[in-house]
Amino acid sequence: RRHLLGLQDLQRDEIELILDHAAEFKKLQQSRVKLDHLRGVVVANLFFEPSTRTRTSFSLAAKRLGADTVDFTASGSSVSKGETFIDTALTIEAMGVDLVVIRHSSPGAPEMLSRHVKCGILNAGDGTHEHPTQGLLDAFTMREKLGSFEGKTVTLVGDIKHSRVARSNIWALTKLGAKVIVCGPATLIPPGVERLGVTVAHRFDDVLQESDAINLLRVQFERQRGAFFPSIAEYAHLFGMNGDRLRRAKPNVLILAPGPINRGVEITPDVADGPNSQILQQVSNGLFVRMACLHLLARRQQQLQEAR
Ligand code: CP
């Protein structure tokens, strides 16, 4: 594949290849071996939406592999003078860029870009569509702790409707063999989501005890159209992960959150900072997953350039 646009189109063995490759990079980094897999490769980070984790992680992953990096944010760029999205990308590509990492508020923006440029595209989150490297790093973190997904239940809690993380988690985890439950108020569960192979629950307490891992999605206040129902206080009461719920869950349940977290809404600080929390482990693992994705796509890009 030339691009990483989402996990929907990836086969199980392709997902496993990325996770295995990430595990190799994790081992190499622990032994502090200097890596140069991307020497001579130029990676551009094009972020049209805010980011802390993903942008920093991609940038660091590229540098750890010896690539040159360019960081572009829409604010302060010629986008403010009316330059189009495609013209912006073509301009950056013309500087000799091999791989473009892109975050955009419009679903499908990375796919559209992939039809206009020769370089490889990595989707770093497009609107409510997909966030493939988040889905991969979540799966990596769970697989590392659970061993395998066979017979395991992963519950995604919260704003499924607006969550690109939920979609990428669903594609990855169902393909890897997990039972996936999506749980949230009816207003935040998209109709027909069962067709993606998941089970729907509207009461968190009903699915708490069977969950081996719980991924707490952020309530995306910025993507809510009109009234948000239930209220934030009701949401925290009905769907928030707190100390009481943790005591009723499996003792070793993994608590994940893609971040940024709304402390006191989807998760209370004692759980976010407690022993079951994988939140910072997810961030650390994200680096290795992105190293793997960048390396695999750079290799493919090199094959294509040699064939031209
Ligand atoms: N999880 C995630 O995508 O975080 P950022 O928005 O900070 O990149």
Short mmCIF file of C-alpha atoms and ligand atoms in Angstrom, two decimals:
data_model
loop_
_atom_site.label_atom_id
_atom_site.label_comp_id
_atom_site.label_asym_id
_atom_site.label_seq_id
_atom_site.Cartn_x
_atom_site.Cartn_y
_atom_site.Cartn_z
CA ARG A 1 0.00 0.00 0.00
CA ARG A 2 1.14 3.55 -0.80
CA HIS A 3 -0.94 5.24 1.90
CA LEU A 4 -2.41 4.71 5.35
CA LEU A 5 -5.85 6.31 5.00
CA GLY A 6 -7.81 4.18 7.47
CA LEU A 7 -8.11 0.71 8.98
CA GLN A 8 -11.35 -0.20 7.20
CA ASP A 9 -9.49 -1.42 4.12
CA LEU A 10 -6.67 -3.21 5.94
CA GLN A 11 -6.66 -6.99 6.29
CA ARG A 12 -5.94 -8.64 9.64
CA ASP A 13 -2.45 -9.70 8.50
CA GLU A 14 -1.61 -6.12 7.46
CA ILE A 15 -2.64 -4.83 10.88
CA GLU A 16 -0.60 -7.56 12.57
CA LEU A 17 2.40 -6.73 10.37
CA ILE A 18 2.31 -3.10 11.58
CA LEU A 19 1.89 -4.15 15.24
CA ASP A 20 4.75 -6.66 14.97
CA HIS A 21 6.98 -4.08 13.29
CA ALA A 22 6.13 -1.60 16.07
CA ALA A 23 7.09 -4.23 18.67
CA GLU A 24 10.49 -4.62 16.96
CA PHE A 25 11.05 -0.86 17.10
CA LYS A 26 10.07 -0.84 20.78
CA LYS A 27 12.72 -3.49 21.51
CA LEU A 28 15.35 -1.62 19.49
CA GLN A 29 14.57 1.66 21.27
CA GLN A 30 14.83 0.00 24.68
CA SER A 31 18.34 -1.15 23.78
CA ARG A 32 19.08 2.44 22.63
CA VAL A 33 20.31 1.36 19.19
CA LYS A 34 20.72 4.33 16.84
CA LEU A 35 18.34 3.91 13.92
CA ASP A 36 18.59 5.28 10.37
CA HIS A 37 15.79 3.48 8.53
CA LEU A 38 14.51 6.80 7.12
CA ARG A 39 17.83 8.45 6.30
CA GLY A 40 17.31 10.67 3.22
CA VAL A 41 13.51 10.58 3.63
CA VAL A 42 11.56 13.83 4.14
CA VAL A 43 8.37 13.69 6.23
CA ALA A 44 5.97 16.66 6.34
CA ASN A 45 3.40 17.03 9.11
CA LEU A 46 0.41 19.01 7.78
CA PHE A 47 -1.96 19.81 10.61
CA PHE A 48 -5.14 21.74 9.80
CA GLU A 49 -6.60 20.90 13.26
CA PRO A 50 -5.03 21.14 16.72
CA SER A 51 -3.00 18.23 18.11
CA THR A 52 -0.57 17.55 20.92
CA ARG A 53 0.01 13.79 20.90
CA THR A 54 -0.26 12.86 17.23
CA ARG A 55 1.80 15.72 15.80
CA THR A 56 4.60 15.40 18.35
CA SER A 57 4.60 11.62 18.06
CA PHE A 58 4.84 11.57 14.25
CA SER A 59 7.54 14.22 14.32
CA LEU A 60 9.59 12.36 16.92
CA ALA A 61 9.02 8.98 15.22
CA ALA A 62 10.38 10.36 11.95
CA LYS A 63 13.41 11.91 13.70
CA ARG A 64 14.16 8.71 15.64
CA LEU A 65 14.45 6.94 12.28
CA GLY A 66 16.78 9.58 10.85
CA ALA A 67 14.28 11.40 8.57
CA ASP A 68 14.20 15.13 7.88
CA THR A 69 10.92 16.65 9.07
CA VAL A 70 8.85 19.70 8.18
CA ASP A 71 6.09 20.78 10.56
CA PHE A 72 3.25 22.78 9.03
CA THR A 73 0.25 24.20 10.86
CA ALA A 74 -2.56 25.94 8.98
CA SER A 75 -2.64 28.89 11.41
CA GLY A 76 0.07 31.35 10.39
CA SER A 77 0.40 29.82 6.90
CA SER A 78 -0.72 31.10 3.48
CA VAL A 79 -3.99 29.22 3.99
CA SER A 80 -5.06 32.44 5.76
CA LYS A 81 -4.43 34.26 2.43
CA GLY A 82 -6.82 31.92 0.63
CA GLU A 83 -4.41 29.22 -0.65
CA THR A 84 -6.36 26.01 -1.16
CA PHE A 85 -5.78 22.73 0.65
CA ILE A 86 -4.52 20.99 -2.52
CA ASP A 87 -2.27 23.91 -3.55
CA THR A 88 -0.82 23.94 -0.03
CA ALA A 89 -0.07 20.21 -0.21
CA LEU A 90 1.40 20.43 -3.75
CA THR A 91 3.64 23.31 -2.59
CA ILE A 92 4.95 21.29 0.33
CA GLU A 93 5.42 18.21 -1.89
CA ALA A 94 7.41 20.25 -4.43
CA MET A 95 10.06 20.77 -1.72
CA GLY A 96 10.97 17.09 -2.08
CA VAL A 97 8.71 15.54 0.52
CA ASP A 98 8.29 11.73 0.46
CA LEU A 99 5.61 11.23 3.13
CA VAL A 100 2.83 13.59 4.25
CA VAL A 101 1.12 13.17 7.61
CA ILE A 102 -2.18 14.99 7.53
CA ARG A 103 -4.85 15.96 10.04
CA HIS A 104 -7.95 17.73 8.77
CA SER A 105 -11.46 18.44 10.02
CA SER A 106 -13.06 17.11 6.80
CA PRO A 107 -13.67 13.37 6.55
CA GLY A 108 -11.96 12.11 3.38
CA ALA A 109 -9.40 14.96 3.12
CA PRO A 110 -6.39 12.54 3.21
CA GLU A 111 -8.00 10.32 0.57
CA MET A 112 -8.63 13.33 -1.67
CA LEU A 113 -5.02 14.42 -1.22
CA SER A 114 -3.78 10.94 -2.14
CA ARG A 115 -5.32 11.42 -5.60
CA HIS A 116 -3.35 14.63 -6.23
CA VAL A 117 0.18 13.88 -4.98
CA LYS A 118 2.88 11.28 -5.61
CA CYS A 119 4.08 11.05 -2.01
CA GLY A 120 2.69 8.63 0.58
CA ILE A 121 -0.14 9.91 2.80
CA LEU A 122 -0.69 9.01 6.45
CA ASN A 123 -4.04 10.00 7.94
CA ALA A 124 -3.52 11.59 11.37
CA GLY A 125 -7.28 12.03 11.90
CA ASP A 126 -9.90 13.28 9.42
CA GLY A 127 -13.03 14.72 10.98
CA THR A 128 -15.30 12.01 12.32
CA HIS A 129 -14.00 9.41 9.82
CA GLU A 130 -10.81 7.63 11.01
CA HIS A 131 -7.67 8.00 13.11
CA PRO A 132 -5.79 4.90 12.02
CA THR A 133 -2.58 5.31 14.03
CA GLN A 134 -4.66 5.87 17.20
CA GLY A 135 -6.58 2.66 16.45
CA LEU A 136 -3.28 0.85 15.91
CA LEU A 137 -1.62 2.16 19.07
CA ASP A 138 -4.70 1.29 21.12
CA ALA A 139 -4.64 -2.25 19.69
CA PHE A 140 -0.87 -2.46 20.28
CA THR A 141 -1.25 -1.43 23.93
CA MET A 142 -4.09 -3.91 24.53
CA ARG A 143 -2.32 -6.77 22.71
CA GLU A 144 0.83 -6.21 24.74
CA LYS A 145 -1.12 -6.65 28.00
CA LEU A 146 -3.82 -9.16 26.95
CA GLY A 147 -1.58 -11.34 24.77
CA SER A 148 -4.28 -12.00 22.20
CA PHE A 149 -7.76 -10.72 21.42
CA GLU A 150 -9.40 -14.14 21.11
CA GLY A 151 -12.09 -14.44 23.81
CA LYS A 152 -11.49 -10.87 24.97
CA THR A 153 -14.05 -8.09 25.24
CA VAL A 154 -13.20 -4.46 24.56
CA THR A 155 -15.78 -1.80 25.41
CA LEU A 156 -15.70 1.61 23.76
CA VAL A 157 -17.59 4.08 25.91
CA GLY A 158 -19.02 7.45 25.00
CA ASP A 159 -19.31 9.61 21.93
CA ILE A 160 -19.22 6.89 19.26
CA LYS A 161 -21.10 9.09 16.79
CA HIS A 162 -18.45 11.79 16.46
CA SER A 163 -15.42 9.65 17.18
CA ARG A 164 -12.88 8.80 14.49
CA VAL A 165 -11.03 6.89 17.21
CA ALA A 166 -14.09 4.69 17.78
CA ARG A 167 -14.30 3.86 14.08
CA SER A 168 -10.61 2.96 13.78
CA ASN A 169 -10.80 0.93 17.02
CA ILE A 170 -13.81 -0.98 15.72
CA TRP A 171 -12.12 -1.86 12.41
CA ALA A 172 -8.90 -2.97 14.10
CA LEU A 173 -10.30 -4.83 17.09
CA THR A 174 -13.02 -6.78 15.26
CA LYS A 175 -10.48 -7.89 12.64
CA LEU A 176 -8.06 -8.97 15.38
CA GLY A 177 -10.76 -11.19 16.95
CA ALA A 178 -12.03 -9.18 19.94
CA LYS A 179 -15.66 -8.88 20.94
CA VAL A 180 -16.33 -5.13 20.71
CA ILE A 181 -19.10 -3.41 22.68
CA VAL A 182 -19.99 0.21 22.01
CA CYS A 183 -21.66 1.84 24.97
CA GLY A 184 -23.18 5.28 25.31
CA PRO A 185 -26.38 7.30 25.32
CA ALA A 186 -28.59 6.70 22.27
CA THR A 187 -27.88 10.29 21.13
CA LEU A 188 -24.18 9.47 20.76
CA ILE A 189 -24.47 6.02 19.08
CA PRO A 190 -24.87 6.17 15.28
CA PRO A 191 -27.85 4.19 13.94
CA GLY A 192 -26.86 0.89 12.30
CA VAL A 193 -23.46 0.66 14.02
CA GLU A 194 -24.21 -3.06 14.66
CA ARG A 195 -23.48 -3.63 10.97
CA LEU A 196 -19.80 -3.04 11.79
CA GLY A 197 -19.84 -6.21 13.92
CA VAL A 198 -20.22 -4.62 17.36
CA THR A 199 -22.69 -5.06 20.20
CA VAL A 200 -24.53 -1.95 21.42
CA ALA A 201 -25.17 -1.20 25.11
CA HIS A 202 -26.78 1.85 26.64
CA ARG A 203 -25.98 1.08 30.29
CA PHE A 204 -22.28 1.11 31.24
CA ASP A 205 -22.94 -0.90 34.41
CA ASP A 206 -24.41 -3.78 32.32
CA VAL A 207 -21.13 -4.36 30.43
CA LEU A 208 -18.58 -3.33 33.06
CA GLN A 209 -17.90 -6.79 34.46
CA GLU A 210 -17.35 -8.57 31.14
CA SER A 211 -14.87 -5.98 29.80
CA ASP A 212 -11.16 -6.85 29.60
CA ALA A 213 -10.36 -3.39 28.31
CA ILE A 214 -12.35 -0.17 28.37
CA ASN A 215 -11.54 2.67 26.00
CA LEU A 216 -13.07 5.94 27.22
CA LEU A 217 -13.72 8.24 24.32
CA ARG A 218 -13.65 11.96 24.82
CA VAL A 219 -16.96 13.81 24.60
CA GLN A 220 -16.21 15.94 21.54
CA PHE A 221 -17.79 19.19 22.58
CA GLU A 222 -16.37 20.85 19.43
CA ARG A 223 -18.23 18.43 17.13
CA GLN A 224 -21.64 18.52 18.87
CA ARG A 225 -24.33 20.12 16.70
CA GLY A 226 -27.13 21.72 18.74
CA ALA A 227 -27.99 20.54 22.22
CA PHE A 228 -25.79 17.95 23.88
CA PHE A 229 -27.98 15.46 25.71
CA PRO A 230 -27.49 14.18 28.40
CA SER A 231 -25.97 17.02 30.39
CA ILE A 232 -22.29 16.78 31.28
CA ALA A 233 -23.16 15.95 34.90
CA GLU A 234 -25.56 13.20 33.80
CA TYR A 235 -23.00 11.87 31.33
CA ALA A 236 -20.34 11.65 34.06
CA HIS A 237 -22.81 9.88 36.36
CA LEU A 238 -24.04 7.35 33.77
CA PHE A 239 -20.95 6.78 31.59
CA GLY A 240 -17.97 8.17 33.46
CA MET A 241 -15.27 5.77 34.69
CA ASN A 242 -14.74 6.35 38.40
CA GLY A 243 -13.37 4.53 41.45
CA ASP A 244 -16.67 2.83 42.21
CA ARG A 245 -16.99 1.39 38.70
CA LEU A 246 -13.34 0.33 38.70
CA ARG A 247 -13.91 -1.69 41.91
CA ARG A 248 -16.82 -3.51 40.20
CA ALA A 249 -14.83 -4.24 37.01
CA LYS A 250 -12.37 -7.12 36.39
CA PRO A 251 -9.34 -6.62 38.69
CA ASN A 252 -6.85 -6.22 35.82
CA VAL A 253 -9.14 -4.33 33.46
CA LEU A 254 -7.20 -2.06 31.13
CA ILE A 255 -8.37 1.55 31.17
CA LEU A 256 -7.54 3.41 27.99
CA ALA A 257 -8.32 6.87 26.69
CA PRO A 258 -7.03 8.37 23.45
CA GLY A 259 -6.68 11.79 25.02
CA PRO A 260 -6.99 14.60 25.51
CA ILE A 261 -9.19 13.65 28.47
CA ASN A 262 -11.93 15.72 30.09
CA ARG A 263 -11.05 14.97 33.73
CA GLY A 264 -14.23 14.43 35.74
CA VAL A 265 -16.37 13.83 32.62
CA GLU A 266 -15.42 10.54 30.94
CA ILE A 267 -12.86 9.61 33.61
CA THR A 268 -12.09 10.73 37.15
CA PRO A 269 -8.50 11.69 38.08
CA ASP A 270 -8.06 8.74 40.49
CA VAL A 271 -8.71 6.28 37.63
CA ALA A 272 -6.81 8.28 34.99
CA ASP A 273 -3.73 8.33 37.23
CA GLY A 274 -4.27 4.90 38.84
CA PRO A 275 -2.66 1.48 38.28
CA ASN A 276 -5.14 0.23 35.65
CA SER A 277 -4.64 3.30 33.46
CA GLN A 278 -2.80 2.78 30.17
CA ILE A 279 -3.10 6.40 29.08
CA LEU A 280 0.58 7.31 29.14
CA GLN A 281 1.57 3.84 27.94
CA GLN A 282 -0.62 4.50 24.89
CA VAL A 283 1.31 7.70 24.23
CA SER A 284 4.66 5.89 24.53
CA ASN A 285 3.52 3.06 22.28
CA GLY A 286 2.21 5.55 19.74
CA LEU A 287 5.78 6.46 18.92
CA PHE A 288 6.68 2.87 17.95
CA VAL A 289 3.46 2.38 15.97
CA ARG A 290 4.16 5.57 14.00
CA MET A 291 7.78 4.54 13.43
CA ALA A 292 6.44 1.29 11.96
CA CYS A 293 3.89 3.04 9.73
CA LEU A 294 6.42 5.59 8.46
CA HIS A 295 9.01 2.91 7.74
CA LEU A 296 6.61 0.59 5.91
CA LEU A 297 5.28 3.41 3.72
CA ALA A 298 8.75 4.84 3.05
CA ARG A 299 9.87 1.40 1.88
CA ARG A 300 6.89 1.19 -0.45
CA GLN A 301 7.56 4.73 -1.71
CA GLN A 302 11.17 3.77 -2.49
CA GLN A 303 10.00 0.67 -4.44
CA LEU A 304 7.65 2.85 -6.48
CA GLN A 305 10.34 5.44 -7.19
CA GLU A 306 12.76 2.71 -8.35
CA ALA A 307 10.08 1.30 -10.65
CA ARG A 308 9.45 4.71 -12.35
N1 CP B 1 -5.33 11.28 20.60
C1 CP B 1 -5.09 12.35 19.80
O1 CP B 1 -5.27 12.33 18.58
O2 CP B 1 -4.60 13.43 20.48
P1 CP B 1 -4.15 14.81 19.81
O3 CP B 1 -5.41 15.48 19.30
O4 CP B 1 -3.50 15.58 20.93
O5 CP B 1 -3.23 14.49 18.69
#
